[in-house]
Amino acid sequence: MCRVEALVKLSLVGEAHQTALNAAALKVEPLPASFSQPQTRFFGMLCRAYAYFVKSQINFALVRYKDAAENAAKALEIEPHNTEIKIFKKNVELVKRALSSSKLEKWAEAVRDYEILHQAMPYDKVIAKSLSQAQVALKESRSEVVLNMESGGDVKEISSLEELKAALARLDKSVKIIYF
């Protein structure tokens, strides 16, 4: 699970998913006796809660928000006072709410939720793209002119100073959100 979590945080979602599947197929058992103790912790989190927390993270990365919410809830049942789990569960629920608002074409609510999520997770390209799409839909629903923005616009990662300068130079043409 530690490897899976590390891969998710490195945005290597496919590899993380495969590692999780391989671990499940191997059924690495029996676990050492110390792992079955109720107070055994990984990174400050009870072992069982950590396993559900990592499953929640991988499901979130795979855009399986319902499964992510269920696993986060299970982790929180085991460790109800863990702040990291609470924040993650709140973010998963916020994504689900933003998706619902988008489906119901409640664009202002969707934009608000995606903006909160984007501040909490600026590295998440799916959130950034969803925010951009919701912003375009909101402007279109208000009959505002949408200049140089396409619904479903791409999110491009900028990894060098030269790319940043080029993006800033065409700010009026293609860049909506820039984050580091």
Short mmCIF file of C-alpha atoms in Angstrom, two decimals:
data_model
loop_
_atom_site.label_atom_id
_atom_site.label_comp_id
_atom_site.label_asym_id
_atom_site.label_seq_id
_atom_site.Cartn_x
_atom_site.Cartn_y
_atom_site.Cartn_z
CA MET A 1 0.00 0.00 0.00
CA CYS A 2 2.92 2.32 0.68
CA ARG A 3 4.16 1.82 -2.87
CA VAL A 4 0.67 2.37 -4.28
CA GLU A 5 0.29 5.62 -2.35
CA ALA A 6 3.70 6.83 -3.51
CA LEU A 7 2.85 6.06 -7.14
CA VAL A 8 -0.49 7.90 -6.86
CA LYS A 9 1.28 10.95 -5.41
CA LEU A 10 3.75 10.82 -8.31
CA SER A 11 0.77 10.81 -10.72
CA LEU A 12 1.71 7.33 -11.96
CA VAL A 13 -1.88 6.19 -11.65
CA GLY A 14 -1.70 3.28 -14.10
CA GLU A 15 1.32 1.81 -12.35
CA ALA A 16 -0.29 2.39 -8.95
CA HIS A 17 -3.44 0.59 -10.07
CA GLN A 18 -1.45 -2.35 -11.45
CA THR A 19 0.60 -2.56 -8.26
CA ALA A 20 -2.61 -2.63 -6.19
CA LEU A 21 -4.06 -5.36 -8.41
CA ASN A 22 -0.85 -7.40 -8.17
CA ALA A 23 -0.79 -7.08 -4.38
CA ALA A 24 -4.42 -8.20 -4.17
CA ALA A 25 -3.72 -11.16 -6.47
CA LEU A 26 -0.71 -12.24 -4.40
CA LYS A 27 -2.73 -12.07 -1.18
CA VAL A 28 0.34 -11.37 0.87
CA GLU A 29 -0.74 -13.26 3.96
CA PRO A 30 -0.42 -13.97 6.71
CA LEU A 31 0.48 -10.50 7.83
CA PRO A 32 2.96 -10.24 10.65
CA ALA A 33 1.21 -10.59 14.00
CA SER A 34 2.07 -7.00 14.89
CA PHE A 35 -0.09 -5.74 11.97
CA SER A 36 -3.19 -7.32 13.42
CA GLN A 37 -2.76 -5.42 16.67
CA PRO A 38 -5.42 -2.71 16.93
CA GLN A 39 -2.88 0.06 17.56
CA THR A 40 -0.31 -0.71 14.82
CA ARG A 41 0.22 2.40 12.71
CA PHE A 42 1.68 3.31 9.31
CA PHE A 43 2.67 6.95 8.95
CA GLY A 44 0.61 7.82 12.02
CA MET A 45 -2.51 6.06 10.74
CA LEU A 46 -3.96 2.77 11.98
CA CYS A 47 -3.05 -0.02 9.53
CA ARG A 48 -6.60 -0.90 8.52
CA ALA A 49 -7.49 2.78 8.11
CA TYR A 50 -4.36 3.31 6.01
CA ALA A 51 -5.31 0.47 3.66
CA TYR A 52 -8.76 2.01 3.06
CA PHE A 53 -7.24 5.48 2.75
CA VAL A 54 -4.85 4.35 0.01
CA LYS A 55 -7.69 2.53 -1.78
CA SER A 56 -9.63 5.78 -1.62
CA GLN A 57 -6.72 7.70 -3.13
CA ILE A 58 -6.29 5.25 -6.03
CA ASN A 59 -10.03 5.29 -6.75
CA PHE A 60 -9.99 9.09 -6.70
CA ALA A 61 -7.07 9.13 -9.15
CA LEU A 62 -8.96 6.69 -11.39
CA VAL A 63 -12.02 9.00 -11.28
CA ARG A 64 -14.03 6.41 -9.35
CA TYR A 65 -15.46 8.91 -6.91
CA LYS A 66 -18.17 6.68 -5.46
CA ASP A 67 -15.61 4.00 -4.54
CA ALA A 68 -13.24 6.68 -3.26
CA ALA A 69 -15.96 8.06 -0.98
CA GLU A 70 -16.84 4.59 0.33
CA ASN A 71 -13.22 3.75 1.13
CA ALA A 72 -12.63 7.13 2.76
CA ALA A 73 -15.74 6.59 4.90
CA LYS A 74 -14.45 3.15 5.98
CA ALA A 75 -11.06 4.66 6.86
CA LEU A 76 -12.81 7.36 8.87
CA GLU A 77 -14.90 4.77 10.73
CA ILE A 78 -11.69 3.09 11.86
CA GLU A 79 -9.92 6.34 12.70
CA PRO A 80 -12.56 9.06 13.16
CA HIS A 81 -10.18 11.76 14.43
CA ASN A 82 -7.62 11.59 11.62
CA THR A 83 -7.45 15.01 9.97
CA GLU A 84 -5.86 13.76 6.74
CA ILE A 85 -8.68 11.28 6.16
CA LYS A 86 -11.32 13.89 7.04
CA ILE A 87 -9.92 16.40 4.54
CA PHE A 88 -9.63 13.80 1.79
CA LYS A 89 -13.18 12.55 2.38
CA LYS A 90 -14.46 16.15 2.27
CA ASN A 91 -12.68 16.69 -1.07
CA VAL A 92 -14.15 13.49 -2.52
CA GLU A 93 -17.63 14.58 -1.46
CA LEU A 94 -17.02 18.03 -2.94
CA VAL A 95 -16.05 16.48 -6.28
CA LYS A 96 -19.23 14.42 -6.27
CA ARG A 97 -21.27 17.54 -5.49
CA ALA A 98 -19.53 19.50 -8.25
CA LEU A 99 -20.24 16.69 -10.72
CA SER A 100 -23.90 16.65 -9.68
CA SER A 101 -24.13 20.42 -10.07
CA SER A 102 -22.61 20.14 -13.54
CA LYS A 103 -25.07 17.44 -14.57
CA LEU A 104 -27.94 19.62 -13.33
CA GLU A 105 -26.40 22.60 -15.16
CA LYS A 106 -26.05 24.55 -11.91
CA TRP A 107 -22.87 26.11 -13.22
CA ALA A 108 -22.29 28.72 -10.50
CA GLU A 109 -22.36 26.01 -7.83
CA ALA A 110 -20.13 23.74 -9.89
CA VAL A 111 -17.60 26.54 -10.46
CA ARG A 112 -17.58 27.40 -6.75
CA ASP A 113 -16.93 23.78 -5.77
CA TYR A 114 -14.28 23.26 -8.44
CA GLU A 115 -12.51 26.46 -7.38
CA ILE A 116 -12.35 25.19 -3.78
CA LEU A 117 -11.06 21.84 -5.02
CA HIS A 118 -8.52 23.49 -7.31
CA GLN A 119 -7.13 25.45 -4.36
CA ALA A 120 -6.91 22.25 -2.29
CA MET A 121 -5.46 20.15 -5.13
CA PRO A 122 -3.77 22.43 -7.66
CA TYR A 123 -1.82 19.49 -9.12
CA ASP A 124 -4.98 17.60 -10.17
CA LYS A 125 -5.43 17.96 -13.93
CA VAL A 126 -8.95 16.48 -13.91
CA ILE A 127 -10.09 19.12 -11.42
CA ALA A 128 -8.39 21.89 -13.41
CA LYS A 129 -10.04 20.76 -16.64
CA SER A 130 -13.45 20.41 -14.96
CA LEU A 131 -13.10 23.91 -13.52
CA SER A 132 -12.31 25.30 -16.95
CA GLN A 133 -15.29 23.51 -18.51
CA ALA A 134 -17.65 24.70 -15.78
CA GLN A 135 -16.41 28.29 -16.13
CA VAL A 136 -17.08 28.21 -19.88
CA ALA A 137 -20.54 26.70 -19.35
CA LEU A 138 -21.35 29.34 -16.71
CA LYS A 139 -20.38 32.17 -19.06
CA GLU A 140 -22.36 30.62 -21.91
CA SER A 141 -25.42 30.15 -19.66
CA ARG A 142 -25.29 33.85 -18.82
CA SER A 143 -25.05 34.66 -22.52
CA GLU A 144 -21.63 36.17 -21.93
CA VAL A 145 -19.14 36.23 -24.73
CA VAL A 146 -16.61 33.45 -24.35
CA LEU A 147 -13.44 34.58 -26.04
CA ASN A 148 -10.72 32.12 -26.90
CA MET A 149 -12.02 29.49 -24.53
CA GLU A 150 -13.25 26.15 -25.66
CA SER A 151 -15.53 23.91 -23.70
CA GLY A 152 -13.35 21.00 -22.68
CA GLY A 153 -10.14 22.94 -23.14
CA ASP A 154 -6.95 21.10 -22.42
CA VAL A 155 -4.83 21.51 -19.35
CA LYS A 156 -1.17 21.72 -20.21
CA GLU A 157 1.60 21.14 -17.70
CA ILE A 158 4.38 23.71 -17.85
CA SER A 159 7.74 22.37 -16.77
CA SER A 160 10.25 25.01 -17.79
CA LEU A 161 10.72 28.75 -17.62
CA GLU A 162 10.61 28.97 -21.42
CA GLU A 163 7.23 27.21 -21.54
CA LEU A 164 5.90 29.55 -18.83
CA LYS A 165 7.07 32.63 -20.74
CA ALA A 166 5.45 31.32 -23.92
CA ALA A 167 2.19 30.58 -22.09
CA LEU A 168 2.12 34.03 -20.52
CA ALA A 169 2.80 35.63 -23.90
CA ARG A 170 -0.36 34.00 -25.27
CA LEU A 171 -2.47 34.51 -22.16
CA ASP A 172 -5.23 36.15 -24.17
CA LYS A 173 -5.37 33.19 -26.53
CA SER A 174 -5.18 29.91 -24.65
CA VAL A 175 -4.21 29.92 -21.01
CA LYS A 176 -6.93 30.12 -18.42
CA ILE A 177 -5.30 28.81 -15.26
CA ILE A 178 -1.63 28.69 -14.41
CA TYR A 179 -0.44 26.84 -11.33
CA PHE A 180 2.86 25.69 -9.98
#
